[in-house]
């Protein structure tokens, strides 16, 4: 296989402290790969500014003026990390590349693992997924919630490897197929593991952030998880049906017990506390089921509008 033209897609949001250092480090990796004759010299970086309100885009423009191998686009507002990744992958496909790697702007994901990604690509893999070697840099809460997310996603049929991140390489062939999936809330971790691409895995270490704090908080990660579940599984809807049927059976049994008590135990008095608890329980189950159904209806509502995933403000090619 011929050495590839590589594009590295870097989504960023308020990363003015990191951008220059990130570019220097990634070009150092490029230089090493060029010396080893593993990539083409036209390989480039593509930044997606996800509606930053600091100097991130100004720095990207300055870097582009000094080096045409730094390219990018700016969103008109913040659309979220997944849409920034999709926009970057769609853009580099249009500009031209043999394969693309997505990596975070803070380079917590070890950039020197890129060589391993390229080696796997040269072996014929369409997707090379990065797997964290450990979660030493995470708090106990983040470790627990991350593990719970992967367990739940796999139980629901999404088949996502544990500790898989959006640090991955995808071939031009995979990008061509991704173009056939126009849904607004495309969940990339599910998509690239679900379609059936020939996939390899590369372990990598996670480093502390160079500057600032992570832009991912509990709320944004929760939204990502919820979108992933509702985008790639209808199992929760089936569970709602099963739960509804089960609650109906329980209700019938409790009704029979109440009638028998009334007939055979004339002095039987209902305990108001038990009634209250049962009402709260069944009411909670009903609201949970309605909420689950509402999430799917919401996804349908957003999809049928046919609105664009994102709107570009400026693009540098």
PDB file of C-alpha atoms in Angstrom:
ATOM      1  CA  UNK A   1       0.000   0.000   0.000  1.00  0.00           C
ATOM      2  CA  UNK A   2       1.224   3.503  -0.871  1.00  0.00           C
ATOM      3  CA  UNK A   3       2.076   5.817   2.016  1.00  0.00           C
ATOM      4  CA  UNK A   4      -0.959   7.966   2.849  1.00  0.00           C
ATOM      5  CA  UNK A   5      -1.826  11.629   2.704  1.00  0.00           C
ATOM      6  CA  UNK A   6      -2.779  12.129   6.352  1.00  0.00           C
ATOM      7  CA  UNK A   7      -5.164  14.743   7.723  1.00  0.00           C
ATOM      8  CA  UNK A   8      -5.393  15.305  11.481  1.00  0.00           C
ATOM      9  CA  UNK A   9      -8.735  16.725  12.623  1.00  0.00           C
ATOM     10  CA  UNK A  10      -8.645  18.740  15.854  1.00  0.00           C
ATOM     11  CA  UNK A  11     -11.923  20.034  17.334  1.00  0.00           C
ATOM     12  CA  UNK A  12     -11.393  22.941  19.702  1.00  0.00           C
ATOM     13  CA  UNK A  13     -13.434  25.198  21.948  1.00  0.00           C
ATOM     14  CA  UNK A  14     -11.737  28.060  23.822  1.00  0.00           C
ATOM     15  CA  UNK A  15      -8.270  26.532  23.470  1.00  0.00           C
ATOM     16  CA  UNK A  16      -6.236  29.705  22.901  1.00  0.00           C
ATOM     17  CA  UNK A  17      -3.645  28.559  25.438  1.00  0.00           C
ATOM     18  CA  UNK A  18      -3.045  25.237  23.669  1.00  0.00           C
ATOM     19  CA  UNK A  19      -3.256  25.800  19.904  1.00  0.00           C
ATOM     20  CA  UNK A  20       0.293  26.939  19.114  1.00  0.00           C
ATOM     21  CA  UNK A  21       1.871  24.271  21.283  1.00  0.00           C
ATOM     22  CA  UNK A  22      -0.455  21.641  19.784  1.00  0.00           C
ATOM     23  CA  UNK A  23       0.576  22.618  16.245  1.00  0.00           C
ATOM     24  CA  UNK A  24       4.292  22.500  17.136  1.00  0.00           C
ATOM     25  CA  UNK A  25       3.952  19.045  18.689  1.00  0.00           C
ATOM     26  CA  UNK A  26       1.915  17.616  15.812  1.00  0.00           C
ATOM     27  CA  UNK A  27       4.334  18.984  13.206  1.00  0.00           C
ATOM     28  CA  UNK A  28       7.147  17.352  15.187  1.00  0.00           C
ATOM     29  CA  UNK A  29       5.270  14.064  14.802  1.00  0.00           C
ATOM     30  CA  UNK A  30       4.820  14.809  11.076  1.00  0.00           C
ATOM     31  CA  UNK A  31       8.564  15.430  10.692  1.00  0.00           C
ATOM     32  CA  UNK A  32       9.329  12.097  12.343  1.00  0.00           C
ATOM     33  CA  UNK A  33       6.852  10.253  10.098  1.00  0.00           C
ATOM     34  CA  UNK A  34       8.255  11.984   7.000  1.00  0.00           C
ATOM     35  CA  UNK A  35      11.786  10.920   7.922  1.00  0.00           C
ATOM     36  CA  UNK A  36      10.526   7.343   8.225  1.00  0.00           C
ATOM     37  CA  UNK A  37       8.730   7.728   4.868  1.00  0.00           C
ATOM     38  CA  UNK A  38       5.353   6.832   6.399  1.00  0.00           C
ATOM     39  CA  UNK A  39       3.219   9.782   5.215  1.00  0.00           C
ATOM     40  CA  UNK A  40       3.159  12.196   2.291  1.00  0.00           C
ATOM     41  CA  UNK A  41       4.682  15.678   2.769  1.00  0.00           C
ATOM     42  CA  UNK A  42       1.313  17.309   1.903  1.00  0.00           C
ATOM     43  CA  UNK A  43      -0.233  15.898   5.090  1.00  0.00           C
ATOM     44  CA  UNK A  44      -1.968  18.621   7.084  1.00  0.00           C
ATOM     45  CA  UNK A  45      -3.785  19.706  10.240  1.00  0.00           C
ATOM     46  CA  UNK A  46      -7.455  20.689  10.187  1.00  0.00           C
ATOM     47  CA  UNK A  47      -8.896  22.613  13.134  1.00  0.00           C
ATOM     48  CA  UNK A  48     -12.631  22.972  13.800  1.00  0.00           C
ATOM     49  CA  UNK A  49     -13.345  25.933  16.060  1.00  0.00           C
ATOM     50  CA  UNK A  50     -16.606  24.998  17.760  1.00  0.00           C
ATOM     51  CA  UNK A  51     -17.806  28.572  18.307  1.00  0.00           C
ATOM     52  CA  UNK A  52     -15.004  29.702  20.646  1.00  0.00           C
ATOM     53  CA  UNK A  53     -15.409  33.077  22.324  1.00  0.00           C
ATOM     54  CA  UNK A  54     -11.701  33.614  22.980  1.00  0.00           C
ATOM     55  CA  UNK A  55      -8.766  34.092  20.541  1.00  0.00           C
ATOM     56  CA  UNK A  56      -8.706  30.486  19.311  1.00  0.00           C
ATOM     57  CA  UNK A  57      -9.793  31.306  15.739  1.00  0.00           C
ATOM     58  CA  UNK A  58      -7.478  34.326  15.452  1.00  0.00           C
ATOM     59  CA  UNK A  59      -4.541  32.089  16.344  1.00  0.00           C
ATOM     60  CA  UNK A  60      -5.631  29.474  13.791  1.00  0.00           C
ATOM     61  CA  UNK A  61      -5.836  32.179  11.090  1.00  0.00           C
ATOM     62  CA  UNK A  62      -2.359  33.404  11.989  1.00  0.00           C
ATOM     63  CA  UNK A  63      -0.954  29.874  11.861  1.00  0.00           C
ATOM     64  CA  UNK A  64      -2.619  29.326   8.467  1.00  0.00           C
ATOM     65  CA  UNK A  65      -0.986  32.480   7.068  1.00  0.00           C
ATOM     66  CA  UNK A  66       2.418  31.200   8.153  1.00  0.00           C
ATOM     67  CA  UNK A  67       1.863  27.608   7.020  1.00  0.00           C
ATOM     68  CA  UNK A  68      -0.767  26.442   4.517  1.00  0.00           C
ATOM     69  CA  UNK A  69      -0.661  22.967   6.094  1.00  0.00           C
ATOM     70  CA  UNK A  70      -2.708  24.426   8.951  1.00  0.00           C
ATOM     71  CA  UNK A  71      -6.317  24.575   7.775  1.00  0.00           C
ATOM     72  CA  UNK A  72      -9.650  24.836   9.505  1.00  0.00           C
ATOM     73  CA  UNK A  73     -13.150  26.173   9.837  1.00  0.00           C
ATOM     74  CA  UNK A  74     -15.077  28.155  12.418  1.00  0.00           C
ATOM     75  CA  UNK A  75     -18.647  27.398  13.475  1.00  0.00           C
ATOM     76  CA  UNK A  76     -21.092  30.263  13.776  1.00  0.00           C
ATOM     77  CA  UNK A  77     -21.883  29.026  17.325  1.00  0.00           C
ATOM     78  CA  UNK A  78     -21.071  26.123  19.628  1.00  0.00           C
ATOM     79  CA  UNK A  79     -22.581  22.864  18.323  1.00  0.00           C
ATOM     80  CA  UNK A  80     -20.699  20.316  20.425  1.00  0.00           C
ATOM     81  CA  UNK A  81     -17.726  18.012  20.062  1.00  0.00           C
ATOM     82  CA  UNK A  82     -19.431  15.313  17.959  1.00  0.00           C
ATOM     83  CA  UNK A  83     -20.586  17.777  15.315  1.00  0.00           C
ATOM     84  CA  UNK A  84     -17.132  19.374  15.253  1.00  0.00           C
ATOM     85  CA  UNK A  85     -15.588  15.952  14.611  1.00  0.00           C
ATOM     86  CA  UNK A  86     -18.090  15.207  11.842  1.00  0.00           C
ATOM     87  CA  UNK A  87     -17.496  18.629  10.251  1.00  0.00           C
ATOM     88  CA  UNK A  88     -13.751  18.061  10.280  1.00  0.00           C
ATOM     89  CA  UNK A  89     -14.013  14.602   8.748  1.00  0.00           C
ATOM     90  CA  UNK A  90     -16.376  15.850   6.043  1.00  0.00           C
ATOM     91  CA  UNK A  91     -14.059  18.767   5.286  1.00  0.00           C
ATOM     92  CA  UNK A  92     -10.859  16.728   4.936  1.00  0.00           C
ATOM     93  CA  UNK A  93     -12.699  14.268   2.704  1.00  0.00           C
ATOM     94  CA  UNK A  94     -13.578  17.198   0.421  1.00  0.00           C
ATOM     95  CA  UNK A  95     -10.079  18.709   0.538  1.00  0.00           C
ATOM     96  CA  UNK A  96      -8.520  15.285  -0.002  1.00  0.00           C
ATOM     97  CA  UNK A  97      -6.822  12.699   2.178  1.00  0.00           C
ATOM     98  CA  UNK A  98      -6.172   8.954   2.275  1.00  0.00           C
ATOM     99  CA  UNK A  99      -6.893   8.711   5.987  1.00  0.00           C
ATOM    100  CA  UNK A 100      -7.783  11.039   8.838  1.00  0.00           C
ATOM    101  CA  UNK A 101      -7.036  10.973  12.546  1.00  0.00           C
ATOM    102  CA  UNK A 102      -9.149  12.793  15.141  1.00  0.00           C
ATOM    103  CA  UNK A 103      -7.460  14.000  18.321  1.00  0.00           C
ATOM    104  CA  UNK A 104      -8.282  16.450  21.117  1.00  0.00           C
ATOM    105  CA  UNK A 105      -6.806  19.951  20.991  1.00  0.00           C
ATOM    106  CA  UNK A 106      -5.198  19.624  24.422  1.00  0.00           C
ATOM    107  CA  UNK A 107      -3.182  16.556  23.261  1.00  0.00           C
ATOM    108  CA  UNK A 108      -3.977  14.587  26.394  1.00  0.00           C
ATOM    109  CA  UNK A 109      -4.136  11.662  23.987  1.00  0.00           C
ATOM    110  CA  UNK A 110      -0.519  10.699  23.267  1.00  0.00           C
ATOM    111  CA  UNK A 111       0.312  12.162  19.849  1.00  0.00           C
ATOM    112  CA  UNK A 112       3.258   9.771  19.399  1.00  0.00           C
ATOM    113  CA  UNK A 113       0.762   6.910  19.066  1.00  0.00           C
ATOM    114  CA  UNK A 114      -0.118   8.321  15.638  1.00  0.00           C
ATOM    115  CA  UNK A 115       2.691   6.238  14.139  1.00  0.00           C
ATOM    116  CA  UNK A 116       1.024   3.064  15.438  1.00  0.00           C
ATOM    117  CA  UNK A 117      -2.251   4.175  13.846  1.00  0.00           C
ATOM    118  CA  UNK A 118      -0.490   4.650  10.490  1.00  0.00           C
ATOM    119  CA  UNK A 119       1.185   1.232  10.775  1.00  0.00           C
ATOM    120  CA  UNK A 120      -2.201  -0.426  11.303  1.00  0.00           C
ATOM    121  CA  UNK A 121      -3.682   1.512   8.394  1.00  0.00           C
ATOM    122  CA  UNK A 122      -0.840   0.260   6.174  1.00  0.00           C
ATOM    123  CA  UNK A 123      -1.787  -3.280   7.199  1.00  0.00           C
ATOM    124  CA  UNK A 124      -5.193  -2.723   5.580  1.00  0.00           C
ATOM    125  CA  UNK A 125      -7.461  -1.591   8.439  1.00  0.00           C
ATOM    126  CA  UNK A 126     -10.181   0.955   7.639  1.00  0.00           C
ATOM    127  CA  UNK A 127     -10.618   2.044  11.264  1.00  0.00           C
ATOM    128  CA  UNK A 128      -7.964   2.147  13.969  1.00  0.00           C
ATOM    129  CA  UNK A 129      -9.468   2.968  17.370  1.00  0.00           C
ATOM    130  CA  UNK A 130      -7.520   4.332  20.294  1.00  0.00           C
ATOM    131  CA  UNK A 131      -8.037   2.575  23.639  1.00  0.00           C
ATOM    132  CA  UNK A 132      -6.905   4.213  26.861  1.00  0.00           C
ATOM    133  CA  UNK A 133      -4.373   2.065  28.713  1.00  0.00           C
ATOM    134  CA  UNK A 134      -5.728   3.263  32.063  1.00  0.00           C
ATOM    135  CA  UNK A 135      -7.721   6.029  33.761  1.00  0.00           C
ATOM    136  CA  UNK A 136      -5.102   7.200  36.255  1.00  0.00           C
ATOM    137  CA  UNK A 137      -5.762  10.857  35.426  1.00  0.00           C
ATOM    138  CA  UNK A 138      -9.513  10.569  36.140  1.00  0.00           C
ATOM    139  CA  UNK A 139     -11.331  11.076  39.413  1.00  0.00           C
ATOM    140  CA  UNK A 140     -13.168   8.156  41.012  1.00  0.00           C
ATOM    141  CA  UNK A 141     -16.506   9.630  39.914  1.00  0.00           C
ATOM    142  CA  UNK A 142     -15.386   9.978  36.287  1.00  0.00           C
ATOM    143  CA  UNK A 143     -13.950   6.447  36.265  1.00  0.00           C
ATOM    144  CA  UNK A 144     -17.207   5.037  37.643  1.00  0.00           C
ATOM    145  CA  UNK A 145     -19.480   6.953  35.253  1.00  0.00           C
ATOM    146  CA  UNK A 146     -17.278   6.130  32.240  1.00  0.00           C
ATOM    147  CA  UNK A 147     -17.342   2.411  33.058  1.00  0.00           C
ATOM    148  CA  UNK A 148     -21.105   2.568  33.615  1.00  0.00           C
ATOM    149  CA  UNK A 149     -21.545   4.288  30.227  1.00  0.00           C
ATOM    150  CA  UNK A 150     -19.679   1.570  28.333  1.00  0.00           C
ATOM    151  CA  UNK A 151     -21.472  -1.204  30.222  1.00  0.00           C
ATOM    152  CA  UNK A 152     -24.892   0.301  29.514  1.00  0.00           C
ATOM    153  CA  UNK A 153     -24.067   0.959  25.841  1.00  0.00           C
ATOM    154  CA  UNK A 154     -22.915  -2.630  25.354  1.00  0.00           C
ATOM    155  CA  UNK A 155     -25.993  -4.018  27.126  1.00  0.00           C
ATOM    156  CA  UNK A 156     -28.091  -1.959  24.715  1.00  0.00           C
ATOM    157  CA  UNK A 157     -26.282  -3.407  21.723  1.00  0.00           C
ATOM    158  CA  UNK A 158     -23.927  -0.554  20.720  1.00  0.00           C
ATOM    159  CA  UNK A 159     -20.820  -2.788  21.001  1.00  0.00           C
ATOM    160  CA  UNK A 160     -18.320  -0.080  22.005  1.00  0.00           C
ATOM    161  CA  UNK A 161     -14.971  -1.236  23.467  1.00  0.00           C
ATOM    162  CA  UNK A 162     -14.356  -0.122  27.047  1.00  0.00           C
ATOM    163  CA  UNK A 163     -12.154   3.003  27.304  1.00  0.00           C
ATOM    164  CA  UNK A 164     -12.564   3.735  23.603  1.00  0.00           C
ATOM    165  CA  UNK A 165     -12.328   7.433  22.808  1.00  0.00           C
ATOM    166  CA  UNK A 166     -12.687   9.639  19.735  1.00  0.00           C
ATOM    167  CA  UNK A 167      -8.950   9.269  19.125  1.00  0.00           C
ATOM    168  CA  UNK A 168      -9.065   7.179  15.956  1.00  0.00           C
ATOM    169  CA  UNK A 169      -7.905   6.816  12.384  1.00  0.00           C
ATOM    170  CA  UNK A 170     -10.436   6.327   9.587  1.00  0.00           C
ATOM    171  CA  UNK A 171      -9.681   5.549   5.967  1.00  0.00           C
ATOM    172  CA  UNK A 172     -11.047   7.352   2.921  1.00  0.00           C
ATOM    173  CA  UNK A 173     -13.304   4.328   2.372  1.00  0.00           C
ATOM    174  CA  UNK A 174     -14.791   4.761   5.856  1.00  0.00           C
ATOM    175  CA  UNK A 175     -15.339   8.475   5.184  1.00  0.00           C
ATOM    176  CA  UNK A 176     -17.172   7.638   1.959  1.00  0.00           C
ATOM    177  CA  UNK A 177     -19.519   5.329   3.868  1.00  0.00           C
ATOM    178  CA  UNK A 178     -20.026   7.864   6.672  1.00  0.00           C
ATOM    179  CA  UNK A 179     -21.385  10.255   4.031  1.00  0.00           C
ATOM    180  CA  UNK A 180     -24.332   7.860   3.583  1.00  0.00           C
ATOM    181  CA  UNK A 181     -25.420   8.412   7.216  1.00  0.00           C
ATOM    182  CA  UNK A 182     -27.008  11.877   7.240  1.00  0.00           C
ATOM    183  CA  UNK A 183     -28.712  11.764  10.636  1.00  0.00           C
ATOM    184  CA  UNK A 184     -28.327  14.899  12.734  1.00  0.00           C
ATOM    185  CA  UNK A 185     -27.096  13.142  15.880  1.00  0.00           C
ATOM    186  CA  UNK A 186     -24.664  10.638  14.396  1.00  0.00           C
ATOM    187  CA  UNK A 187     -22.821   9.021  17.314  1.00  0.00           C
ATOM    188  CA  UNK A 188     -19.329   8.360  15.944  1.00  0.00           C
ATOM    189  CA  UNK A 189     -18.195   5.809  18.542  1.00  0.00           C
ATOM    190  CA  UNK A 190     -21.260   3.735  17.775  1.00  0.00           C
ATOM    191  CA  UNK A 191     -21.113   4.284  14.005  1.00  0.00           C
ATOM    192  CA  UNK A 192     -17.508   3.210  13.451  1.00  0.00           C
ATOM    193  CA  UNK A 193     -17.989   0.122  15.640  1.00  0.00           C
ATOM    194  CA  UNK A 194     -21.389  -0.809  14.220  1.00  0.00           C
ATOM    195  CA  UNK A 195     -20.965  -0.658  10.442  1.00  0.00           C
ATOM    196  CA  UNK A 196     -18.523  -3.557  10.177  1.00  0.00           C
ATOM    197  CA  UNK A 197     -15.280  -1.897   9.112  1.00  0.00           C
ATOM    198  CA  UNK A 198     -12.071  -3.867   9.391  1.00  0.00           C
ATOM    199  CA  UNK A 199     -10.915  -2.490  12.740  1.00  0.00           C
ATOM    200  CA  UNK A 200      -7.694  -2.543  14.746  1.00  0.00           C
ATOM    201  CA  UNK A 201      -6.999  -1.176  18.226  1.00  0.00           C
ATOM    202  CA  UNK A 202      -4.059   0.828  19.557  1.00  0.00           C
ATOM    203  CA  UNK A 203      -3.434   1.472  23.246  1.00  0.00           C
ATOM    204  CA  UNK A 204      -2.335   4.929  24.336  1.00  0.00           C
ATOM    205  CA  UNK A 205      -1.526   6.782  27.531  1.00  0.00           C
ATOM    206  CA  UNK A 206      -3.388   9.879  28.668  1.00  0.00           C
ATOM    207  CA  UNK A 207      -1.336  12.881  29.761  1.00  0.00           C
ATOM    208  CA  UNK A 208      -2.331  15.839  31.944  1.00  0.00           C
ATOM    209  CA  UNK A 209      -3.706  18.831  30.036  1.00  0.00           C
ATOM    210  CA  UNK A 210      -1.102  21.319  28.851  1.00  0.00           C
ATOM    211  CA  UNK A 211      -3.196  24.320  29.947  1.00  0.00           C
ATOM    212  CA  UNK A 212      -6.617  25.118  31.357  1.00  0.00           C
ATOM    213  CA  UNK A 213      -9.420  22.735  32.199  1.00  0.00           C
ATOM    214  CA  UNK A 214     -11.290  20.143  30.172  1.00  0.00           C
ATOM    215  CA  UNK A 215     -14.333  21.523  28.340  1.00  0.00           C
ATOM    216  CA  UNK A 216     -16.170  18.242  28.984  1.00  0.00           C
ATOM    217  CA  UNK A 217     -18.235  18.404  32.157  1.00  0.00           C
ATOM    218  CA  UNK A 218     -20.762  16.000  33.639  1.00  0.00           C
ATOM    219  CA  UNK A 219     -23.653  17.651  31.784  1.00  0.00           C
ATOM    220  CA  UNK A 220     -21.989  17.471  28.347  1.00  0.00           C
ATOM    221  CA  UNK A 221     -20.896  13.877  28.903  1.00  0.00           C
ATOM    222  CA  UNK A 222     -24.413  12.957  30.030  1.00  0.00           C
ATOM    223  CA  UNK A 223     -25.887  14.483  26.867  1.00  0.00           C
ATOM    224  CA  UNK A 224     -23.335  12.585  24.761  1.00  0.00           C
ATOM    225  CA  UNK A 225     -24.265   9.327  26.516  1.00  0.00           C
ATOM    226  CA  UNK A 226     -27.997   9.954  26.113  1.00  0.00           C
ATOM    227  CA  UNK A 227     -27.610  10.758  22.414  1.00  0.00           C
ATOM    228  CA  UNK A 228     -25.491   7.641  21.980  1.00  0.00           C
ATOM    229  CA  UNK A 229     -28.114   5.429  23.612  1.00  0.00           C
ATOM    230  CA  UNK A 230     -31.097   6.863  21.741  1.00  0.00           C
ATOM    231  CA  UNK A 231     -29.200   6.965  18.426  1.00  0.00           C
ATOM    232  CA  UNK A 232     -28.018   3.373  18.468  1.00  0.00           C
ATOM    233  CA  UNK A 233     -30.537   1.281  20.376  1.00  0.00           C
ATOM    234  CA  UNK A 234     -34.297   0.748  20.692  1.00  0.00           C
ATOM    235  CA  UNK A 235     -33.781  -1.581  23.666  1.00  0.00           C
ATOM    236  CA  UNK A 236     -34.980   1.084  26.179  1.00  0.00           C
ATOM    237  CA  UNK A 237     -38.312   1.249  24.342  1.00  0.00           C
ATOM    238  CA  UNK A 238     -38.630  -2.526  24.562  1.00  0.00           C
ATOM    239  CA  UNK A 239     -37.776  -2.370  28.266  1.00  0.00           C
ATOM    240  CA  UNK A 240     -40.556   0.197  28.714  1.00  0.00           C
ATOM    241  CA  UNK A 241     -43.026  -2.245  27.132  1.00  0.00           C
ATOM    242  CA  UNK A 242     -41.828  -5.109  29.342  1.00  0.00           C
ATOM    243  CA  UNK A 243     -41.930  -2.883  32.424  1.00  0.00           C
ATOM    244  CA  UNK A 244     -45.435  -1.688  31.575  1.00  0.00           C
ATOM    245  CA  UNK A 245     -46.646  -5.271  31.147  1.00  0.00           C
ATOM    246  CA  UNK A 246     -44.983  -6.315  34.426  1.00  0.00           C
ATOM    247  CA  UNK A 247     -46.548  -3.403  36.313  1.00  0.00           C
ATOM    248  CA  UNK A 248     -49.973  -4.376  34.906  1.00  0.00           C
ATOM    249  CA  UNK A 249     -49.555  -7.949  36.185  1.00  0.00           C
ATOM    250  CA  UNK A 250     -48.448  -6.656  39.603  1.00  0.00           C
ATOM    251  CA  UNK A 251     -51.437  -4.313  39.688  1.00  0.00           C
ATOM    252  CA  UNK A 252     -53.837  -7.200  38.893  1.00  0.00           C
ATOM    253  CA  UNK A 253     -52.279  -9.366  41.619  1.00  0.00           C
ATOM    254  CA  UNK A 254     -52.515  -6.534  44.165  1.00  0.00           C
ATOM    255  CA  UNK A 255     -56.140  -5.953  43.124  1.00  0.00           C
ATOM    256  CA  UNK A 256     -56.992  -9.641  43.674  1.00  0.00           C
ATOM    257  CA  UNK A 257     -55.328  -9.535  47.095  1.00  0.00           C
ATOM    258  CA  UNK A 258     -57.314  -6.428  48.036  1.00  0.00           C
ATOM    259  CA  UNK A 259     -60.627  -8.048  46.948  1.00  0.00           C
ATOM    260  CA  UNK A 260     -59.824 -11.267  48.840  1.00  0.00           C
ATOM    261  CA  UNK A 261     -59.006  -9.266  51.961  1.00  0.00           C
ATOM    262  CA  UNK A 262     -62.289  -7.395  51.674  1.00  0.00           C
ATOM    263  CA  UNK A 263     -64.298 -10.613  51.252  1.00  0.00           C
ATOM    264  CA  UNK A 264     -62.570 -12.848  53.760  1.00  0.00           C
ATOM    265  CA  UNK A 265     -61.353 -10.282  56.271  1.00  0.00           C
ATOM    266  CA  UNK A 266     -64.209  -7.874  56.826  1.00  0.00           C
ATOM    267  CA  UNK A 267     -62.313  -5.883  59.450  1.00  0.00           C
ATOM    268  CA  UNK A 268     -59.277  -5.464  57.217  1.00  0.00           C
ATOM    269  CA  UNK A 269     -58.173  -1.833  57.077  1.00  0.00           C
ATOM    270  CA  UNK A 270     -55.988  -0.465  54.259  1.00  0.00           C
ATOM    271  CA  UNK A 271     -52.818   1.189  55.450  1.00  0.00           C
ATOM    272  CA  UNK A 272     -52.749   4.701  53.910  1.00  0.00           C
ATOM    273  CA  UNK A 273     -48.917   4.708  53.972  1.00  0.00           C
ATOM    274  CA  UNK A 274     -48.787   1.577  51.793  1.00  0.00           C
ATOM    275  CA  UNK A 275     -51.265   3.156  49.368  1.00  0.00           C
ATOM    276  CA  UNK A 276     -49.147   6.302  49.188  1.00  0.00           C
ATOM    277  CA  UNK A 277     -45.937   4.344  48.592  1.00  0.00           C
ATOM    278  CA  UNK A 278     -47.547   2.255  45.864  1.00  0.00           C
ATOM    279  CA  UNK A 279     -48.989   5.353  44.173  1.00  0.00           C
ATOM    280  CA  UNK A 280     -45.596   7.050  44.233  1.00  0.00           C
ATOM    281  CA  UNK A 281     -43.896   3.926  42.903  1.00  0.00           C
ATOM    282  CA  UNK A 282     -46.279   3.370  40.008  1.00  0.00           C
ATOM    283  CA  UNK A 283     -46.364   7.099  39.269  1.00  0.00           C
ATOM    284  CA  UNK A 284     -42.555   7.181  39.143  1.00  0.00           C
ATOM    285  CA  UNK A 285     -42.436   4.170  36.811  1.00  0.00           C
ATOM    286  CA  UNK A 286     -45.022   5.806  34.549  1.00  0.00           C
ATOM    287  CA  UNK A 287     -43.095   9.082  34.371  1.00  0.00           C
ATOM    288  CA  UNK A 288     -39.825   7.231  33.681  1.00  0.00           C
ATOM    289  CA  UNK A 289     -41.443   5.353  30.807  1.00  0.00           C
ATOM    290  CA  UNK A 290     -42.940   8.539  29.402  1.00  0.00           C
ATOM    291  CA  UNK A 291     -39.546  10.259  29.660  1.00  0.00           C
ATOM    292  CA  UNK A 292     -37.831   7.443  27.779  1.00  0.00           C
ATOM    293  CA  UNK A 293     -40.414   7.550  25.004  1.00  0.00           C
ATOM    294  CA  UNK A 294     -40.155  11.351  24.919  1.00  0.00           C
ATOM    295  CA  UNK A 295     -36.394  11.142  24.278  1.00  0.00           C
ATOM    296  CA  UNK A 296     -36.998   9.035  21.174  1.00  0.00           C
ATOM    297  CA  UNK A 297     -39.820  11.301  20.012  1.00  0.00           C
ATOM    298  CA  UNK A 298     -37.470  14.252  20.492  1.00  0.00           C
ATOM    299  CA  UNK A 299     -34.842  12.567  18.301  1.00  0.00           C
ATOM    300  CA  UNK A 300     -37.468  11.979  15.595  1.00  0.00           C
ATOM    301  CA  UNK A 301     -38.677  15.579  15.888  1.00  0.00           C
ATOM    302  CA  UNK A 302     -35.158  16.956  15.361  1.00  0.00           C
ATOM    303  CA  UNK A 303     -34.378  14.575  12.500  1.00  0.00           C
ATOM    304  CA  UNK A 304     -37.505  15.253  10.442  1.00  0.00           C
ATOM    305  CA  UNK A 305     -36.835  18.990  10.497  1.00  0.00           C
ATOM    306  CA  UNK A 306     -33.833  18.283   8.267  1.00  0.00           C
ATOM    307  CA  UNK A 307     -31.789  21.126   9.738  1.00  0.00           C
ATOM    308  CA  UNK A 308     -28.014  21.164   9.094  1.00  0.00           C
ATOM    309  CA  UNK A 309     -25.792  19.604  11.742  1.00  0.00           C
ATOM    310  CA  UNK A 310     -23.729  22.787  11.902  1.00  0.00           C
ATOM    311  CA  UNK A 311     -23.240  26.112  10.097  1.00  0.00           C
ATOM    312  CA  UNK A 312     -19.770  27.246   9.028  1.00  0.00           C
ATOM    313  CA  UNK A 313     -18.830  30.857   9.518  1.00  0.00           C
ATOM    314  CA  UNK A 314     -15.319  30.866   7.981  1.00  0.00           C
ATOM    315  CA  UNK A 315     -13.159  28.182   6.361  1.00  0.00           C
ATOM    316  CA  UNK A 316      -9.434  28.114   5.611  1.00  0.00           C
ATOM    317  CA  UNK A 317      -8.246  25.669   2.945  1.00  0.00           C
TER     318      UNK A 317
END
